[in-house]
Short mmCIF file of C-alpha atoms in Angstrom, two decimals:
data_model
loop_
_atom_site.label_atom_id
_atom_site.label_comp_id
_atom_site.label_asym_id
_atom_site.label_seq_id
_atom_site.Cartn_x
_atom_site.Cartn_y
_atom_site.Cartn_z
CA MET K 5 -10.95 -27.82 -2.46
CA GLN K 6 -10.71 -24.62 -4.47
CA ILE K 7 -11.76 -21.24 -3.10
CA LYS K 8 -12.59 -18.30 -5.37
CA LEU K 9 -12.25 -14.64 -4.40
CA GLN K 10 -13.32 -11.67 -6.48
CA SER K 11 -13.12 -7.89 -6.23
CA ASP K 12 -13.73 -5.30 -8.97
CA ASN K 13 -13.57 -8.06 -11.62
CA TYR K 14 -10.20 -9.28 -10.36
CA HIS K 15 -10.22 -12.99 -9.55
CA VAL K 16 -8.12 -15.17 -7.26
CA LEU K 17 -8.18 -18.96 -7.01
CA LEU K 18 -6.88 -20.65 -3.86
CA ASN K 19 -6.65 -24.23 -2.66
CA THR K 20 -7.22 -25.73 0.77
CA LEU K 21 -4.29 -28.04 -0.04
CA GLY K 22 -1.37 -25.99 1.19
CA ALA K 23 -3.47 -22.79 1.43
CA GLU K 24 -1.87 -22.16 -1.95
CA LEU K 25 -2.50 -19.31 -4.36
CA ASN K 26 -3.19 -20.90 -7.76
CA SER K 27 -4.40 -18.00 -9.89
CA TYR K 28 -4.64 -14.19 -9.94
CA SER K 29 -6.19 -12.59 -13.01
CA ASN K 30 -7.23 -9.05 -13.92
CA PRO K 31 -10.51 -7.92 -15.56
CA SER K 32 -8.99 -8.51 -19.01
CA GLY K 33 -8.34 -12.14 -18.12
CA ASN K 34 -4.55 -11.82 -17.98
CA GLU K 35 -3.05 -14.41 -15.64
CA TYR K 36 -0.20 -13.39 -13.32
CA VAL K 37 0.45 -16.57 -11.30
CA TRP K 38 2.32 -19.60 -12.63
CA ASN K 39 -0.06 -22.36 -13.76
CA SER K 40 1.71 -25.29 -12.00
CA ASP K 41 2.64 -27.02 -15.26
CA PRO K 42 4.70 -30.02 -14.02
CA THR K 43 6.97 -29.72 -17.06
CA TYR K 44 8.77 -27.03 -15.07
CA TRP K 45 7.27 -26.82 -11.57
CA LEU K 46 4.06 -28.36 -10.24
CA ARG K 47 3.56 -25.71 -7.55
CA SER K 48 2.39 -22.12 -7.80
CA SER K 49 2.84 -20.51 -4.37
CA PRO K 50 3.70 -22.90 -1.52
CA LEU K 51 3.74 -21.76 2.10
CA LEU K 52 7.17 -22.44 3.61
CA PHE K 53 6.94 -23.68 7.21
CA PRO K 54 8.47 -24.80 9.56
CA THR K 55 11.62 -24.65 7.44
CA VAL K 56 12.73 -22.59 4.48
CA GLY K 57 14.74 -24.70 2.06
CA ASN K 58 16.22 -28.04 2.92
CA VAL K 59 17.89 -29.66 5.88
CA ARG K 60 20.96 -31.84 5.39
CA ASN K 61 20.05 -35.25 3.93
CA GLY K 62 16.41 -34.54 4.73
CA GLU K 63 16.98 -35.04 8.47
CA THR K 64 17.24 -32.70 11.42
CA VAL K 65 17.56 -32.99 15.19
CA ILE K 66 14.76 -31.52 17.33
CA LYS K 67 14.48 -32.14 21.08
CA ASP K 68 17.33 -34.69 20.84
CA HIS K 69 15.48 -36.82 18.27
CA ILE K 70 16.02 -37.18 14.52
CA TYR K 71 13.11 -36.11 12.31
CA GLN K 72 12.56 -36.33 8.58
CA MET K 73 11.90 -32.81 7.29
CA PRO K 74 10.73 -32.18 3.70
CA LYS K 75 12.25 -29.32 1.74
CA HIS K 76 10.34 -26.12 2.58
CA GLY K 77 8.38 -28.04 5.23
CA PHE K 78 5.10 -29.92 5.12
CA CYS K 79 2.48 -27.25 4.41
CA LYS K 80 2.41 -27.87 0.67
CA GLU K 81 1.12 -31.39 1.34
CA SER K 82 -1.22 -30.44 4.19
CA GLU K 83 -4.94 -29.87 3.98
CA PHE K 84 -5.93 -26.59 5.66
CA GLU K 85 -9.34 -25.87 7.10
CA VAL K 86 -11.29 -22.73 6.21
CA THR K 87 -12.19 -20.71 9.30
CA GLU K 88 -13.64 -17.60 7.65
CA GLN K 89 -14.74 -16.75 4.12
CA THR K 90 -16.33 -13.81 2.30
CA GLU K 91 -16.53 -12.83 -1.36
CA ASP K 92 -13.10 -11.18 -1.23
CA SER K 93 -11.34 -12.88 1.70
CA VAL K 94 -10.60 -16.23 3.27
CA THR K 95 -8.66 -17.54 6.26
CA PHE K 96 -6.94 -20.93 6.26
CA LEU K 97 -5.76 -22.81 9.35
CA LEU K 98 -3.37 -25.69 9.88
CA LYS K 99 -3.14 -27.21 13.35
CA ALA K 100 -0.51 -29.63 14.57
CA ASN K 101 -1.73 -33.15 13.90
CA GLU K 102 -0.55 -36.72 13.74
CA GLU K 103 1.15 -36.15 10.38
CA THR K 104 2.93 -32.88 11.26
CA LEU K 105 4.17 -34.37 14.54
CA LYS K 106 6.07 -36.99 12.54
CA HIS K 107 8.28 -34.17 11.24
CA TYR K 108 8.00 -31.39 13.79
CA PRO K 109 7.32 -32.14 17.50
CA TYR K 110 5.53 -28.91 18.37
CA ASP K 111 1.89 -28.06 18.98
CA PHE K 112 1.17 -25.04 16.78
CA GLU K 113 -1.48 -23.22 14.81
CA LEU K 114 -0.67 -21.59 11.48
CA TYR K 115 -3.11 -19.17 9.86
CA LEU K 116 -2.90 -17.68 6.39
CA SER K 117 -5.50 -15.06 5.45
CA TYR K 118 -6.01 -13.67 1.95
CA HIS K 119 -7.83 -10.42 1.20
CA LEU K 120 -8.39 -9.32 -2.40
CA ASN K 121 -8.81 -5.61 -3.07
CA GLY K 122 -8.81 -5.24 -6.84
CA SER K 123 -5.23 -5.22 -8.10
CA THR K 124 -3.76 -5.93 -4.64
CA LEU K 125 -3.84 -9.25 -2.77
CA SER K 126 -2.90 -9.14 0.91
CA MET K 127 -1.56 -12.22 2.68
CA ASP K 128 -1.38 -12.34 6.47
CA TYR K 129 0.40 -15.16 8.26
CA ARG K 130 -0.04 -15.88 11.97
CA VAL K 131 2.01 -18.45 13.90
CA ILE K 132 0.84 -19.49 17.38
CA ASN K 133 2.89 -21.61 19.74
CA LYS K 134 0.44 -23.91 21.56
CA ASP K 135 3.31 -26.00 22.91
CA SER K 136 4.80 -25.87 26.40
CA ASP K 137 8.32 -25.49 24.96
CA LEU K 138 10.05 -22.70 23.08
CA MET K 139 9.29 -23.27 19.38
CA TYR K 140 11.85 -22.95 16.59
CA TYR K 141 10.78 -22.31 13.01
CA HIS K 142 11.27 -20.59 9.66
CA ILE K 143 8.53 -19.04 7.57
CA GLY K 144 8.49 -17.87 3.98
CA ALA K 145 6.52 -17.43 0.77
CA HIS K 146 7.25 -18.84 -2.69
CA PRO K 147 4.84 -17.30 -5.26
CA GLY K 148 5.62 -17.92 -8.92
CA PHE K 149 4.72 -15.20 -11.42
CA MET K 150 4.31 -15.41 -15.16
CA CYS K 151 7.05 -13.50 -16.98
CA PRO K 152 5.58 -10.20 -18.25
CA VAL K 153 6.84 -10.74 -21.79
CA ASN K 154 5.60 -10.54 -25.34
CA ASN K 155 6.09 -13.11 -28.11
CA GLY K 156 9.76 -13.76 -28.76
CA GLU K 157 10.84 -12.41 -25.37
CA ASN K 158 12.02 -14.28 -22.27
CA ILE K 159 13.14 -13.59 -18.73
CA GLU K 160 16.14 -11.62 -20.02
CA ASN K 161 13.69 -8.95 -21.16
CA CYS K 162 12.68 -8.45 -17.51
CA ILE K 163 14.16 -6.68 -14.52
CA LEU K 164 13.75 -6.55 -10.76
CA ARG K 165 13.39 -3.05 -9.36
CA PHE K 166 13.85 -2.63 -5.61
CA GLU K 167 12.68 0.32 -3.52
CA LYS K 168 16.24 0.99 -2.29
CA GLU K 169 19.77 0.41 -3.55
CA GLU K 170 21.09 -3.08 -2.84
CA ASN K 171 24.57 -4.60 -2.95
CA PHE K 172 23.18 -7.56 -4.91
CA ILE K 173 25.64 -9.98 -3.37
CA SER K 174 24.10 -13.44 -3.13
CA TYR K 175 25.18 -16.74 -1.64
CA GLU K 176 26.09 -19.30 -4.27
CA TYR K 177 24.16 -22.55 -3.98
CA ASP K 178 26.14 -25.78 -4.20
CA ILE K 179 23.98 -27.99 -6.43
CA LYS K 180 26.03 -31.11 -5.69
CA ASN K 181 25.89 -30.85 -1.90
CA LEU K 182 22.56 -28.98 -1.74
CA GLU K 183 23.79 -26.20 0.50
CA PHE K 184 24.81 -22.57 0.68
CA ASN K 185 28.24 -21.53 1.91
CA PHE K 186 29.15 -18.35 3.79
CA ASP K 187 32.49 -18.29 1.97
CA HIS K 188 31.03 -18.53 -1.55
CA LYS K 189 29.31 -15.37 -2.73
CA VAL K 190 28.38 -13.96 -6.11
CA SER K 191 28.15 -10.29 -7.01
CA GLN K 192 25.23 -9.92 -9.40
CA LYS K 193 25.55 -7.35 -12.19
CA ALA K 194 23.17 -4.54 -11.35
CA GLU K 195 22.77 -0.78 -11.31
CA GLY K 196 21.55 0.99 -8.18
CA ASN K 197 18.20 -0.52 -7.32
CA THR K 198 17.71 -2.39 -10.62
CA LEU K 199 18.73 -5.98 -11.31
CA PRO K 200 18.59 -7.14 -14.95
CA LEU K 201 17.63 -10.81 -15.09
CA THR K 202 19.72 -13.32 -17.03
CA ILE K 203 19.26 -17.00 -17.77
CA SER K 204 22.72 -17.88 -16.47
CA MET K 205 22.19 -16.40 -13.01
CA PHE K 206 19.92 -19.37 -12.19
CA ASP K 207 22.37 -22.08 -13.31
CA GLN K 208 23.08 -22.81 -9.62
CA ASP K 209 19.43 -22.79 -8.53
CA ALA K 210 18.00 -19.96 -6.39
CA VAL K 211 19.64 -16.56 -5.95
CA PHE K 212 19.50 -15.64 -2.26
CA PHE K 213 19.81 -12.03 -1.10
CA GLU K 214 20.07 -11.99 2.68
CA HIS K 215 18.82 -9.01 4.72
CA THR K 216 17.71 -6.80 1.84
CA ASN K 217 17.58 -3.05 2.42
CA SER K 218 14.31 -3.06 0.53
CA HIS K 219 11.01 -4.65 1.46
CA TYR K 220 9.35 -3.90 -1.86
CA VAL K 221 10.35 -5.34 -5.24
CA SER K 222 8.82 -5.21 -8.72
CA PHE K 223 9.20 -7.85 -11.42
CA VAL K 224 8.51 -6.05 -14.69
CA ASN K 225 9.16 -5.97 -18.40
CA ALA K 226 12.11 -3.64 -18.96
CA ILE K 227 10.30 -1.83 -21.80
CA THR K 228 6.61 -1.83 -20.87
CA GLY K 229 7.04 -1.63 -17.09
CA LYS K 230 4.19 -4.11 -16.63
CA GLY K 231 4.33 -7.02 -14.20
CA VAL K 232 3.89 -7.53 -10.46
CA SER K 233 5.23 -6.18 -7.20
CA VAL K 234 5.70 -7.82 -3.82
CA TYR K 235 5.73 -5.91 -0.53
CA TYR K 236 7.30 -7.94 2.28
CA PRO K 237 7.70 -5.72 5.38
CA ASP K 238 7.99 -8.59 7.87
CA PHE K 239 10.47 -10.75 5.97
CA GLU K 240 14.22 -10.25 6.17
CA SER K 241 15.45 -11.70 2.91
CA LEU K 242 14.49 -12.41 -0.68
CA ALA K 243 15.30 -15.33 -2.93
CA ILE K 244 14.50 -15.48 -6.65
CA TRP K 245 14.24 -18.65 -8.67
CA THR K 246 13.31 -20.09 -12.02
CA PRO K 247 14.38 -23.50 -13.34
CA ALA K 248 17.81 -23.52 -14.97
CA GLY K 249 17.90 -23.20 -18.74
CA GLY K 250 15.63 -20.21 -19.19
CA LYS K 251 12.74 -22.07 -20.81
CA ALA K 252 10.27 -21.82 -17.93
CA PRO K 253 8.10 -18.69 -18.39
CA PHE K 254 7.93 -17.74 -14.72
CA LEU K 255 9.95 -16.36 -11.83
CA CYS K 256 9.46 -16.95 -8.11
CA LEU K 257 9.87 -14.02 -5.72
CA GLU K 258 10.42 -15.59 -2.31
CA PRO K 259 10.37 -13.50 0.88
CA TRP K 260 12.15 -15.57 3.52
CA ASN K 261 12.66 -15.57 7.27
CA GLY K 262 15.28 -18.30 7.29
CA SER K 263 17.11 -20.14 4.54
CA GLY K 264 18.26 -23.49 3.27
CA ILE K 265 21.12 -25.29 5.00
CA PHE K 266 24.60 -23.75 4.99
CA HIS K 267 27.81 -25.77 4.79
CA GLN K 268 28.81 -24.37 8.17
CA ASP K 269 25.54 -25.40 9.87
CA ASP K 270 25.26 -28.48 12.05
CA ASP K 271 22.18 -30.73 11.96
CA ILE K 272 20.38 -29.31 14.99
CA PHE K 273 17.21 -27.55 13.86
CA ALA K 274 17.49 -24.86 16.56
CA HIS K 275 20.87 -23.89 15.07
CA LYS K 276 19.61 -23.56 11.49
CA HIS K 277 20.57 -20.30 9.82
CA GLY K 278 18.02 -17.55 10.42
CA ILE K 279 16.00 -19.61 12.88
CA LEU K 280 13.10 -17.88 14.63
CA THR K 281 11.82 -18.55 18.14
CA LEU K 282 8.38 -18.23 19.70
CA GLU K 283 7.66 -18.62 23.40
CA SER K 284 4.89 -20.85 24.68
CA GLY K 285 1.48 -19.21 24.31
CA LYS K 286 2.81 -16.41 22.09
CA GLU K 287 2.02 -15.59 18.48
CA LYS K 288 3.71 -13.74 15.63
CA ALA K 289 2.25 -12.14 12.50
CA TYR K 290 3.78 -11.56 9.06
CA HIS K 291 2.34 -9.46 6.24
CA LEU K 292 2.79 -9.71 2.47
CA GLU K 293 1.17 -7.96 -0.48
CA ILE K 294 1.08 -8.82 -4.17
CA SER K 295 0.09 -6.02 -6.54
CA LEU K 296 -0.48 -6.19 -10.28
CA ILE K 297 1.26 -3.55 -12.40
CA GLU K 298 -0.95 -3.23 -15.46
#
């Protein structure tokens, strides 16, 4: 089911399937979120939980049992319930159920609230451990944004501008074995806090910057300065991704707490790189903001 939010003639479209952001447009009708065209990517902004990225061979060990775990978790295929809704806000909830327990043997509640305030969309995540055991998890976001380009331009006409200087050293992804490796790093060509985007930098899938100094990044046209920004104060790392080849007209900015599997990792979920823990009866909140730069 689709949910519409509006504020000052800005419009957001959300879906109860995955609690996913499908559209964000300004008063002029300009669309900023990827349209889920399956030619390139049939998603637009999946919620990543309880894992970020993949586990080895799609299997992981939790509580001494082997579980099948989909890449980025199961939220994208889960129907969320709506617990609160106003003209400019909505709260989605996913509770542990028969289907989630097939992949993840914990009793949990996961909330995602959206609040639209004109050119800024706030997203608030809340994880609650309803289980009697210590709960292990990752959480992340994966919004895809239309490239802020004019006719004849592509992603190479865009830049990422961070709030602070970064070393721009990323882990190289091994496409064949579907894993990162602590020993294989790439130094991206950048200046200070600005990263020019190139088609070739995505030849090996996502570019993963672990523990960024910044928690604010802008994806803009290098000439016009127009685009979007993402503020991610409660997320440690940032990955960026667009399909290889440079033909897809979008870029994903992905704040992560966690990551895909590393070559050095074993298959125990509690040992997964960047794993988070939550004690029984406790909860944890994470905040994210998307702002349009017009």
